Short mmCIF file of C-alpha atoms and ligand atoms in Angstrom, two decimals:
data_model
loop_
_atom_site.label_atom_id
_atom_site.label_comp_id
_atom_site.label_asym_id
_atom_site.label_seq_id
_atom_site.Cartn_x
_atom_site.Cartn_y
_atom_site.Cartn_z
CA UNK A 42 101.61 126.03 108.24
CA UNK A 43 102.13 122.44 108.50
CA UNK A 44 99.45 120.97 110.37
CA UNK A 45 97.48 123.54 108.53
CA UNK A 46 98.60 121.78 105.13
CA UNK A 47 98.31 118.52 106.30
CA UNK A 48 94.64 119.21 107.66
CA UNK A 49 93.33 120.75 104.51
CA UNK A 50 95.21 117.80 101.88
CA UNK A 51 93.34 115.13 104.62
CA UNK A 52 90.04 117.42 104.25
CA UNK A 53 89.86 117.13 99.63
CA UNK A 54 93.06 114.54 98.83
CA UNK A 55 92.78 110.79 98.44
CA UNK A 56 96.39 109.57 97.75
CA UNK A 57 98.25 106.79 95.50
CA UNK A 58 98.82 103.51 97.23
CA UNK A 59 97.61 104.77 100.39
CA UNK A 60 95.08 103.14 102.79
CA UNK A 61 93.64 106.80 103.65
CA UNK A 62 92.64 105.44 107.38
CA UNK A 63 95.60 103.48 108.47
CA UNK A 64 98.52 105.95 106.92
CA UNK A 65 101.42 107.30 108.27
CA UNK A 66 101.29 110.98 108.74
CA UNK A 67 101.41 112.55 105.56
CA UNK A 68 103.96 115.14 105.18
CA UNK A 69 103.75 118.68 103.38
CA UNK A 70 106.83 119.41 101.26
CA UNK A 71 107.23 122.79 99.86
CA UNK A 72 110.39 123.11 97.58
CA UNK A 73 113.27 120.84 96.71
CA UNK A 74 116.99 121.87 95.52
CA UNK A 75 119.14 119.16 94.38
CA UNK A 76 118.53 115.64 96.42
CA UNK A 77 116.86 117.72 99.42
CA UNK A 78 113.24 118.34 100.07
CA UNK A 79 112.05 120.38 102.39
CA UNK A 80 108.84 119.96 104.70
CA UNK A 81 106.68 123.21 105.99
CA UNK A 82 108.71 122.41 109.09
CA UNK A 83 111.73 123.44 107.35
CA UNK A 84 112.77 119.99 108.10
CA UNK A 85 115.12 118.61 105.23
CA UNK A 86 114.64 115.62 103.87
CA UNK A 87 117.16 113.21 101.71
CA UNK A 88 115.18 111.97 98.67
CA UNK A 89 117.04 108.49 98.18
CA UNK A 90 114.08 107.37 95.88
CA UNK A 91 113.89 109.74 93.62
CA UNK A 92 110.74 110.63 94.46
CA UNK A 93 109.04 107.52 92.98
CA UNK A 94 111.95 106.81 90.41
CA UNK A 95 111.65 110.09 88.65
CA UNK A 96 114.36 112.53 89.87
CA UNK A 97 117.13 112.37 88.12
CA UNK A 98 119.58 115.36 88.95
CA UNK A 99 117.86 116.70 91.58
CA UNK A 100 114.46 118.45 92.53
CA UNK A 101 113.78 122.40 90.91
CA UNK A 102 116.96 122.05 89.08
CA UNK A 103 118.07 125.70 87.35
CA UNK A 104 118.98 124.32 83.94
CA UNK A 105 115.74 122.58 82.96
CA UNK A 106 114.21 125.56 84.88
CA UNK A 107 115.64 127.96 82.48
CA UNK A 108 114.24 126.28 79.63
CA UNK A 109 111.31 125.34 80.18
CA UNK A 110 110.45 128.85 81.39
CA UNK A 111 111.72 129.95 78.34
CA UNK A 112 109.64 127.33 76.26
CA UNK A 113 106.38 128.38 78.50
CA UNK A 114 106.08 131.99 76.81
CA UNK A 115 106.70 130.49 73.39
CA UNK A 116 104.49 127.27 73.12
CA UNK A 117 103.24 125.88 76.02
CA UNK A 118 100.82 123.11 74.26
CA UNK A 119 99.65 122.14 71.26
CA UNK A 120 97.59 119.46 69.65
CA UNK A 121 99.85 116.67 68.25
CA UNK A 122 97.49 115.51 65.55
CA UNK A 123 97.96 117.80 62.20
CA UNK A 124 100.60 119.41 63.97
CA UNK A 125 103.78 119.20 65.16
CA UNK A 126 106.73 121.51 66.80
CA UNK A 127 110.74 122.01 67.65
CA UNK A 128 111.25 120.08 70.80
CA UNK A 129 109.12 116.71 69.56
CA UNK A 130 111.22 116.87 66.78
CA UNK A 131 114.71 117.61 68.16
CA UNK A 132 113.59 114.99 71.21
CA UNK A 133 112.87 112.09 68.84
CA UNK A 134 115.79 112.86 67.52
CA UNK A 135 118.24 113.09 69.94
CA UNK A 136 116.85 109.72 71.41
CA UNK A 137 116.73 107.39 68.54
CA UNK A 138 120.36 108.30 68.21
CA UNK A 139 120.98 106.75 71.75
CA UNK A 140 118.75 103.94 71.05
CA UNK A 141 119.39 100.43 69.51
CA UNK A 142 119.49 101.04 65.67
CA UNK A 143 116.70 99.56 64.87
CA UNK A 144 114.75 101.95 67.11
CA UNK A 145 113.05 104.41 64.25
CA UNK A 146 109.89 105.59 65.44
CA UNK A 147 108.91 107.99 68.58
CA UNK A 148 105.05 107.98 69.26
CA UNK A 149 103.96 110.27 72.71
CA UNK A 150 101.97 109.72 75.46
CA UNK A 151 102.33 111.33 79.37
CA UNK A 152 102.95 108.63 81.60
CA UNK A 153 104.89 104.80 82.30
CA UNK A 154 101.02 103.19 81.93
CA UNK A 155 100.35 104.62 78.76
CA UNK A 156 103.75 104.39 76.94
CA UNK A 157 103.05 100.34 77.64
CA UNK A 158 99.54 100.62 76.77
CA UNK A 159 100.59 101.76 73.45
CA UNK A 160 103.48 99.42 72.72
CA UNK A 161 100.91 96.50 73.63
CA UNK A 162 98.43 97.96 70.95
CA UNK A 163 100.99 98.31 68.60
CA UNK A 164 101.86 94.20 68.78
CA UNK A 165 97.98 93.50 68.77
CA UNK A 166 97.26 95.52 65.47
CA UNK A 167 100.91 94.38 64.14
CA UNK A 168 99.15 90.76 63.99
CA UNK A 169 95.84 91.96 63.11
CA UNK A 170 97.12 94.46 60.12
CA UNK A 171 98.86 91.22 58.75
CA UNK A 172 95.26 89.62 58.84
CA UNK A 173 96.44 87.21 61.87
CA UNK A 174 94.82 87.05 65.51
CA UNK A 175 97.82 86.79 68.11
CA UNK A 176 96.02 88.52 71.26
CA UNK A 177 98.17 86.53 74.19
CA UNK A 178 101.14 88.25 75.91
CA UNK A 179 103.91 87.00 77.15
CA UNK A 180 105.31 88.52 80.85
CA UNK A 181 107.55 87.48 83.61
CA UNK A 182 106.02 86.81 86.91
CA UNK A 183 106.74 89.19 89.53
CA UNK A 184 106.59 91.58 86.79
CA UNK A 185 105.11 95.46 86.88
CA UNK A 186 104.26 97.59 84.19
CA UNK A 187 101.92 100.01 85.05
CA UNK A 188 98.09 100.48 86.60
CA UNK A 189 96.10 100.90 83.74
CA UNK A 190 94.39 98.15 82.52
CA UNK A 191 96.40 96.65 79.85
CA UNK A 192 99.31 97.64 81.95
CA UNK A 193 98.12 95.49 84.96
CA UNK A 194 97.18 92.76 82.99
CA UNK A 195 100.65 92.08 82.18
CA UNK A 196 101.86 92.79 85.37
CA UNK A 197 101.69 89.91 87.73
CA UNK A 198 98.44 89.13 89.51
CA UNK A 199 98.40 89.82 93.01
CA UNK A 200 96.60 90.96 95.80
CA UNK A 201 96.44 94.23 94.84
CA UNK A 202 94.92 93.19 91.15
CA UNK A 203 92.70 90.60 92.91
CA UNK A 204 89.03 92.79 92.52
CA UNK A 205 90.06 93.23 88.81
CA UNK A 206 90.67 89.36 87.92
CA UNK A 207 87.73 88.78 85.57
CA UNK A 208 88.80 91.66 83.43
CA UNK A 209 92.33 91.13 83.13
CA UNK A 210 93.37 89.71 79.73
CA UNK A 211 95.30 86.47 79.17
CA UNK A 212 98.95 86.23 79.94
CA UNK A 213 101.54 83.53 80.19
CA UNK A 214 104.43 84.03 82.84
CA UNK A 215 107.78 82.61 82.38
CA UNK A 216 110.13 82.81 85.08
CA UNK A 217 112.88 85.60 84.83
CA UNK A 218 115.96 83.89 82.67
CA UNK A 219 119.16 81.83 84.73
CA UNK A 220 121.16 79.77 83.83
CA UNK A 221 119.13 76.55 84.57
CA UNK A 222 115.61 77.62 83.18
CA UNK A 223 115.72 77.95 79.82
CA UNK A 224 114.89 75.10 78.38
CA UNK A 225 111.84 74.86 80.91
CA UNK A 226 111.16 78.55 79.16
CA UNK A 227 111.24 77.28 76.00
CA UNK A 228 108.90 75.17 76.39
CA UNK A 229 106.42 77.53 77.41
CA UNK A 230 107.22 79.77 74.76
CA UNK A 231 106.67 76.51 71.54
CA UNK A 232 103.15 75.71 73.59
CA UNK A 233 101.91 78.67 73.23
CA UNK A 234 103.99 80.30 69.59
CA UNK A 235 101.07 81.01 67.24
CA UNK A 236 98.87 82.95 69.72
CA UNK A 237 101.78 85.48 71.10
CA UNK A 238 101.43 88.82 70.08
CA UNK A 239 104.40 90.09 72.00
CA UNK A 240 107.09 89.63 74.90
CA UNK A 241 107.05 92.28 77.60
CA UNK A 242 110.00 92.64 80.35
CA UNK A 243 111.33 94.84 82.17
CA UNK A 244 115.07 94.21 81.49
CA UNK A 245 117.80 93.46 83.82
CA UNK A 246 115.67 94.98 87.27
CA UNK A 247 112.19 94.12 88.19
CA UNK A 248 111.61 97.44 90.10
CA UNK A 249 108.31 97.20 91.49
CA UNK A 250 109.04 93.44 92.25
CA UNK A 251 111.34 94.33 94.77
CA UNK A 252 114.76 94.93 92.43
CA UNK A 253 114.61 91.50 91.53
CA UNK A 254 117.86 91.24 88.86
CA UNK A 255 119.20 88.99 85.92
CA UNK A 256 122.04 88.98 84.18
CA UNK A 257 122.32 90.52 80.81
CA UNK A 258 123.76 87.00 78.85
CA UNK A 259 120.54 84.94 80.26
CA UNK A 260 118.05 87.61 79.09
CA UNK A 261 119.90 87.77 75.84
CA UNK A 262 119.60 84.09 75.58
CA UNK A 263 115.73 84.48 76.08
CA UNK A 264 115.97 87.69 73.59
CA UNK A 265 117.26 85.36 70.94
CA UNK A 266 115.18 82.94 71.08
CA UNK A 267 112.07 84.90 71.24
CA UNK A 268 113.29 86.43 67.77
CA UNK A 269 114.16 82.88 66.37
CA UNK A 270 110.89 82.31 66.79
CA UNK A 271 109.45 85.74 65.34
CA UNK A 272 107.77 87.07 68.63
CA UNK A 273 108.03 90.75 69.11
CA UNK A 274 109.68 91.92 72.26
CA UNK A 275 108.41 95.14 74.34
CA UNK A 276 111.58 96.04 76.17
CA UNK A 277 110.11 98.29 79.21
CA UNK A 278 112.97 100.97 80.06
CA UNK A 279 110.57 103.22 82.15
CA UNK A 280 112.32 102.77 85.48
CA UNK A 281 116.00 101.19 84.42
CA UNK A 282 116.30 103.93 81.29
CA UNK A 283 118.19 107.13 81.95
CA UNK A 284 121.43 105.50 83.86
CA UNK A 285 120.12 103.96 86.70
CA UNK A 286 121.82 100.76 85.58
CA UNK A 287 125.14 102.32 85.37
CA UNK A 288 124.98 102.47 81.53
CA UNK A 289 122.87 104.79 79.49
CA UNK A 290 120.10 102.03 78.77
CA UNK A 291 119.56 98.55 79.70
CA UNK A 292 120.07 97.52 75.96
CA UNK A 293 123.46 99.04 76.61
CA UNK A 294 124.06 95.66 78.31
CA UNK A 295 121.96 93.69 75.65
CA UNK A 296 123.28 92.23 72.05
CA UNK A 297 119.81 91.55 71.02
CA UNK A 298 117.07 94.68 69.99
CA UNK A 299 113.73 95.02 71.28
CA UNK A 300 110.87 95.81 68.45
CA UNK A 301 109.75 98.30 70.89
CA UNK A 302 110.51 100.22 73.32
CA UNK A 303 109.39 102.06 76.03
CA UNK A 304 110.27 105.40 77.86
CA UNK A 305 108.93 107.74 81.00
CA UNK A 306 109.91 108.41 84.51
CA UNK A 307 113.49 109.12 84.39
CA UNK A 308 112.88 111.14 80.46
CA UNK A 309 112.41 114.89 81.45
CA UNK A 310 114.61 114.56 84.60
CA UNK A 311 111.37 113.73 87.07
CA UNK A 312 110.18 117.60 86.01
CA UNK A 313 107.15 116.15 84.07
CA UNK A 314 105.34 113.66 82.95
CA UNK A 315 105.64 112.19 79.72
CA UNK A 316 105.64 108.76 78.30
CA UNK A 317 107.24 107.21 74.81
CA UNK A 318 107.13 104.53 73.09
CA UNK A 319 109.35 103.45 69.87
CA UNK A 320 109.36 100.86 67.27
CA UNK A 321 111.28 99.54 64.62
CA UNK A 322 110.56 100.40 60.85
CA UNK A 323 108.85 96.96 60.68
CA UNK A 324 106.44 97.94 63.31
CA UNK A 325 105.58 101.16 61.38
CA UNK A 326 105.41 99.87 58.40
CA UNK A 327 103.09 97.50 59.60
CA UNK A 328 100.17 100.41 60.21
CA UNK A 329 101.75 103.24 56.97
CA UNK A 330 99.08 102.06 54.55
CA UNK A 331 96.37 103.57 52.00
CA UNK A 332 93.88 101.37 54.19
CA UNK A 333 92.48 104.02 57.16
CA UNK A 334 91.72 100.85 59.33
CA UNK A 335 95.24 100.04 59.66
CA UNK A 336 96.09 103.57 61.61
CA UNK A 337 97.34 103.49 65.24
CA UNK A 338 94.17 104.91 66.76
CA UNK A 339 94.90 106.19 69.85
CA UNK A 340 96.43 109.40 71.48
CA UNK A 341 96.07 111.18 74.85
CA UNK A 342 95.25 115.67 75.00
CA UNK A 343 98.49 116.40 76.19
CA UNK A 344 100.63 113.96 73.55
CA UNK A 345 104.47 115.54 73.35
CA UNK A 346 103.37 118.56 75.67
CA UNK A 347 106.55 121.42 74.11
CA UNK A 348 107.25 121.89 78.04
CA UNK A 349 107.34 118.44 78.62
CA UNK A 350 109.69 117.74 75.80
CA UNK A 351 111.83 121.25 76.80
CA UNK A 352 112.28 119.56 80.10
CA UNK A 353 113.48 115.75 78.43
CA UNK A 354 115.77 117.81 76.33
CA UNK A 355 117.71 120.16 79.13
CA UNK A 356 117.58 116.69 81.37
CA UNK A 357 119.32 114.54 78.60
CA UNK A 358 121.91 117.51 78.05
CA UNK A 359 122.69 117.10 81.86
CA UNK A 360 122.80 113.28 81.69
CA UNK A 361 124.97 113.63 78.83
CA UNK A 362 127.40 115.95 80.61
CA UNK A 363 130.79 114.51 81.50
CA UNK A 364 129.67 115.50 85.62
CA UNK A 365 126.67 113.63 85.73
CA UNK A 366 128.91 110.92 83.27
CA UNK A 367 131.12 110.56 86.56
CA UNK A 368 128.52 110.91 89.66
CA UNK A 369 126.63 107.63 87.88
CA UNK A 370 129.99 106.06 88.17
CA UNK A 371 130.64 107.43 91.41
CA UNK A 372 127.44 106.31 93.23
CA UNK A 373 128.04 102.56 91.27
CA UNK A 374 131.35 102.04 93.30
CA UNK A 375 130.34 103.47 96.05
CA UNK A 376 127.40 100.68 96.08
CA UNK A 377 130.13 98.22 95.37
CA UNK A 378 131.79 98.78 98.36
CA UNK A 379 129.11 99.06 100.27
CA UNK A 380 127.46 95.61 99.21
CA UNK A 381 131.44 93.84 99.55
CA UNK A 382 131.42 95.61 103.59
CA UNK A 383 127.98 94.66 104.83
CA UNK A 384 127.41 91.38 102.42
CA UNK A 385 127.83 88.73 105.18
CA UNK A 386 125.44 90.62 107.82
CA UNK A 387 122.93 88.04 109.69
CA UNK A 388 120.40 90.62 109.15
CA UNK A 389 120.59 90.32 105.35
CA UNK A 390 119.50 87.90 103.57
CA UNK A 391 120.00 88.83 100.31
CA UNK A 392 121.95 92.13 98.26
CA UNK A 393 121.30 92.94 94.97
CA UNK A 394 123.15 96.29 92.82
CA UNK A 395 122.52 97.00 89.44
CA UNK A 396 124.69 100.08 88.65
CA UNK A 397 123.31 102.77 90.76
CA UNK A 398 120.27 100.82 92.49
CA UNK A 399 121.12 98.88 95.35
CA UNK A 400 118.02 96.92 97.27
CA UNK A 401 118.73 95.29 100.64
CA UNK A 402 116.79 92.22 101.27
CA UNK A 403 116.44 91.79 104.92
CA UNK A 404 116.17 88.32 107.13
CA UNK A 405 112.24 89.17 108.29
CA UNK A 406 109.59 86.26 108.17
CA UNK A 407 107.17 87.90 105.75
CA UNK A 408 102.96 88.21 106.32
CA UNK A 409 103.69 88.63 109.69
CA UNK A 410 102.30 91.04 112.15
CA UNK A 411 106.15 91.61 113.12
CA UNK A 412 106.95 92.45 109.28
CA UNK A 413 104.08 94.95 109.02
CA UNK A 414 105.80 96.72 112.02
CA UNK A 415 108.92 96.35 111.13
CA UNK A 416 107.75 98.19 107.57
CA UNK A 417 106.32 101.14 109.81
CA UNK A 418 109.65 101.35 112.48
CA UNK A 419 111.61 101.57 108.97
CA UNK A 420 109.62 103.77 107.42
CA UNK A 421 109.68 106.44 110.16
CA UNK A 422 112.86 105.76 111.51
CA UNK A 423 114.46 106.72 108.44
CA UNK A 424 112.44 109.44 107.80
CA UNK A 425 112.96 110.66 111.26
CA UNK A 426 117.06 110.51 110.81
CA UNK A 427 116.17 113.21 107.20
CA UNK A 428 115.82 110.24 104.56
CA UNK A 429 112.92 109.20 102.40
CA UNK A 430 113.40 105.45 101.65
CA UNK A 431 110.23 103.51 100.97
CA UNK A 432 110.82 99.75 101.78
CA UNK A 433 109.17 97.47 98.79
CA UNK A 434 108.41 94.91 101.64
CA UNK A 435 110.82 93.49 103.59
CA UNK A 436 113.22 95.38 100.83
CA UNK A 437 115.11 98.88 101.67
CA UNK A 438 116.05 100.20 98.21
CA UNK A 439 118.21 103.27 96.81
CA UNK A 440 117.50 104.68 93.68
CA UNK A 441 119.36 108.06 94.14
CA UNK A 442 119.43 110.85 91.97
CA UNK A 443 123.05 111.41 90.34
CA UNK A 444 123.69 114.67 92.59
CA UNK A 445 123.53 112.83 95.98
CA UNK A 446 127.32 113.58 97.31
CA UNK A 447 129.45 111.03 99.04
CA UNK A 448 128.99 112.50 101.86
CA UNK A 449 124.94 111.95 102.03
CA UNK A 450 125.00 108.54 100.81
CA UNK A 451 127.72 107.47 103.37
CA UNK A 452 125.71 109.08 105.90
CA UNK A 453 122.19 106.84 104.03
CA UNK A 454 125.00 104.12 104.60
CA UNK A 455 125.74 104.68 107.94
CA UNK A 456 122.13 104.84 109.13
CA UNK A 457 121.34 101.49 107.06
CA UNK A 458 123.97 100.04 108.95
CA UNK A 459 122.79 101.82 112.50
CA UNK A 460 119.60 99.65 111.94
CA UNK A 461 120.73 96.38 110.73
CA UNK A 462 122.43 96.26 114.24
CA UNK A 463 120.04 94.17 116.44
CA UNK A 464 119.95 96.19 119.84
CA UNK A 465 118.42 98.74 116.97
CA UNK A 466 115.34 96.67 116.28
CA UNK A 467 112.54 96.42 118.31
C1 PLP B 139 106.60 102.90 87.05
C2 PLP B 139 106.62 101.89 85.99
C3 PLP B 139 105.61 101.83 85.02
C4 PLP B 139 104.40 102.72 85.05
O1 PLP B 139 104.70 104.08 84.89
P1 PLP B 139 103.67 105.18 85.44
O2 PLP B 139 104.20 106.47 84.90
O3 PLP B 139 103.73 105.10 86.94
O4 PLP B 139 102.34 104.84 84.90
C5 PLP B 139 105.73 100.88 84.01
N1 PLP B 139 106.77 100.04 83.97
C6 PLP B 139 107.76 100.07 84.87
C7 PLP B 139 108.91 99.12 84.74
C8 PLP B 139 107.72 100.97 85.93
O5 PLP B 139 108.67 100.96 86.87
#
């Protein structure tokens, strides 16, 4: 059955990031239970990255099972517009209660890309419904928020963005905040005031970056001044949300509120897709008008799917639980001592942990042939030993769900450390 799947997917499937001739083997999975996978092999796999970020307690779990079966023979879709329906409701509800205060507004869409797409249309028409034309963003550079078009644009240009250039929109890049940068920052920020529709970062981690991390006072610093000056902020919680930083939310860390936030990913527990976005009252109010050229017009056919929702609601009771409460806690020490025993390791150059993701930098000259191979021999190796771990370049990350035991992330430690030993590397 395995070659037979694997024949058949390379026969119809054309896959994400994937150079379709040059790929590793691609590998048919066919069922998960709790951080394992399992291959057609019957080979079992530990999913260390969440499966792209999304898992959060664990693959087919029963609980969000249960309900969204349960939820599938009572509504399973319905169109948002004109209508509306018990788990939208109880979701939004539930949610702006975690949130910042300020947070007051849920509006739906089904992916990461989208949920920014929105939030950068709502800062656009903000400026526009108050008959002013702000249409610049503001980003940090190495930054990532998504693959749609606004989404890329205020991502950082690269390589990968390179055949799109022309059709990206204008941005200005600051450097993530430090202690030594700000007033550099500020600079950037006064040259540029009157034409800023919004600030977009990705607070605390820059996942796609390579978990590139700042430290909560310096952003709050930035956060500050950006409302001094009355830009809005887009605080982009798609990947750090949910507890990967240790703490519910990033603004858990953060004095100073976002205008808007956004929400996917880690929200239904990895089971679906689904994307928010929310706003303050000011934002709202902004668009709530007698004047039908002020409305928000835009909205995607499956906008707060009822499973979807079912699925964010069962996988925030979970997160809430006191169990998961203490496995988050768990994994974060766990980290800590990991990062305090291998920290001075010739092989490393560099270790960052932000509550439970922990990113090891490793001493490898980058854009060289060597590095590309050394990305394959990691790859595979670690796959071969039962662990998905997708290195971000020279980077080997963990972004575990909250059900990995001890026991599997010593042994992800153990192999980690089985590699970083030099008769290991060829
Ligand atoms: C993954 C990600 C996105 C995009 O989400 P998709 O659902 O993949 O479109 C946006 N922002 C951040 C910070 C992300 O990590």
């Amino acid at each position: 059955m395995y070659n037979d799947l694997k024949a058949r997917d390379k026969a119809v499937n054309w896959h994400p990031y994937t150079q379709m001739k040059t790929a590793n083997e691609i590998i048919p999975i066919v069922r998960g239970e709790g951080a394992y996978l399992y291959d057609a092999n019957g080979k079992r796999y530990i999913d260390a990255v969440s499966s792209w970020w999304v898992t959060l307690h664990g693959h087919a779990h029963p609980h969000i099972a249960k309900r969204v079966s349960e939820q599938l023979l009572k509504l399973e879709q319905v169109i948002f517009a004109g209508f509306t329906h018990e788990p939208a409701i109880q979701l939004s509800e539930q949610l702006l209660h975690l949130l910042p205060a300020n947070q007051q507004k849920v509006f739906y869409t089904d992916n990461g890309s989208t949920a920014v797409e929105v939030a950068l249309k709502m800062c656009v028409q903000y400026a526009y419904n108050h008959g002013l034309k702000k249409t610049k963003i503001l980003a940090f550079e190495n930054a990532y928020h998504g693959d749609t078009f606004g989404a890329m644009s205020v991502s950082s240009r690269s390589k990968w963005t390179e055949p799109f250039g022309d059709l990206l929109f204008e941005v200005i890049y600051i450097e993530t905040p430090t202690k030594n940068n700000f007033e550099r920052t500020k600079a950037i920020i006064e040259e540029h005031r009157n034409e800023l529709a919004c600030f977009i970062y990705e607070p605390l981690v820059q996942g796609a970056a390579g978990m590139l991390m700042h430290e909560p006072e310096d952003l709050d610093r930035l956060m500050q001044y950006c409302r001094s000056k009355e830009i809005l902020m887009i605080q982009d919680e798609i990947f750090v949300g949910f507890g990967r930083t240790g703490r519910l939310f990033a603004a858990d860390h953060l004095a100073e509120k976002p205008d808007i936030m956004c929400f996917s990913k880690g929200l239904t527990g990895g089971t679906f897709p689904l994307g928010l976005t929310t706003c303050s009252q000011e934002i709202y109010e902004a668009f709530y008008a007698d004047d039908p050229y002020k409305t928000l017009f835009h909205g995607h056919s499956f906008t707060a799917n009822p499973l979807a929702c079912t699925a964010a609601l069962a996988s925030l009771e979970l997160l809430l639980s006191e169990e998961t409460q203490y496995d988050i806690q768990r994994i974060c020490k766990e980290h800590e001592q990991f990062v305090a025993e291998v920290d001075s390791h010739p092989k490393i150059k560099r270790l960052r942990q932000c509550g439970t993701i922990l990113a090891i930098e490793l001493q490898i000259e980058e854009n060289s042939s060597y590095f590309n191979q050394q990305y394959a021999y990691l790859y595979t190796h670690f796959l071969n030993e039962g662990i998905i771990l997708r290195p971000l370049g020279n980077i080997l990350y963990l972004v575990p769900p909250y059900c990995l035991s001890s026991v599997d992330l010593h042994f992800i430690y153990h192999t980690i450390k089985k590699v970083l030993d030099p008769s290991q590397i060829h």
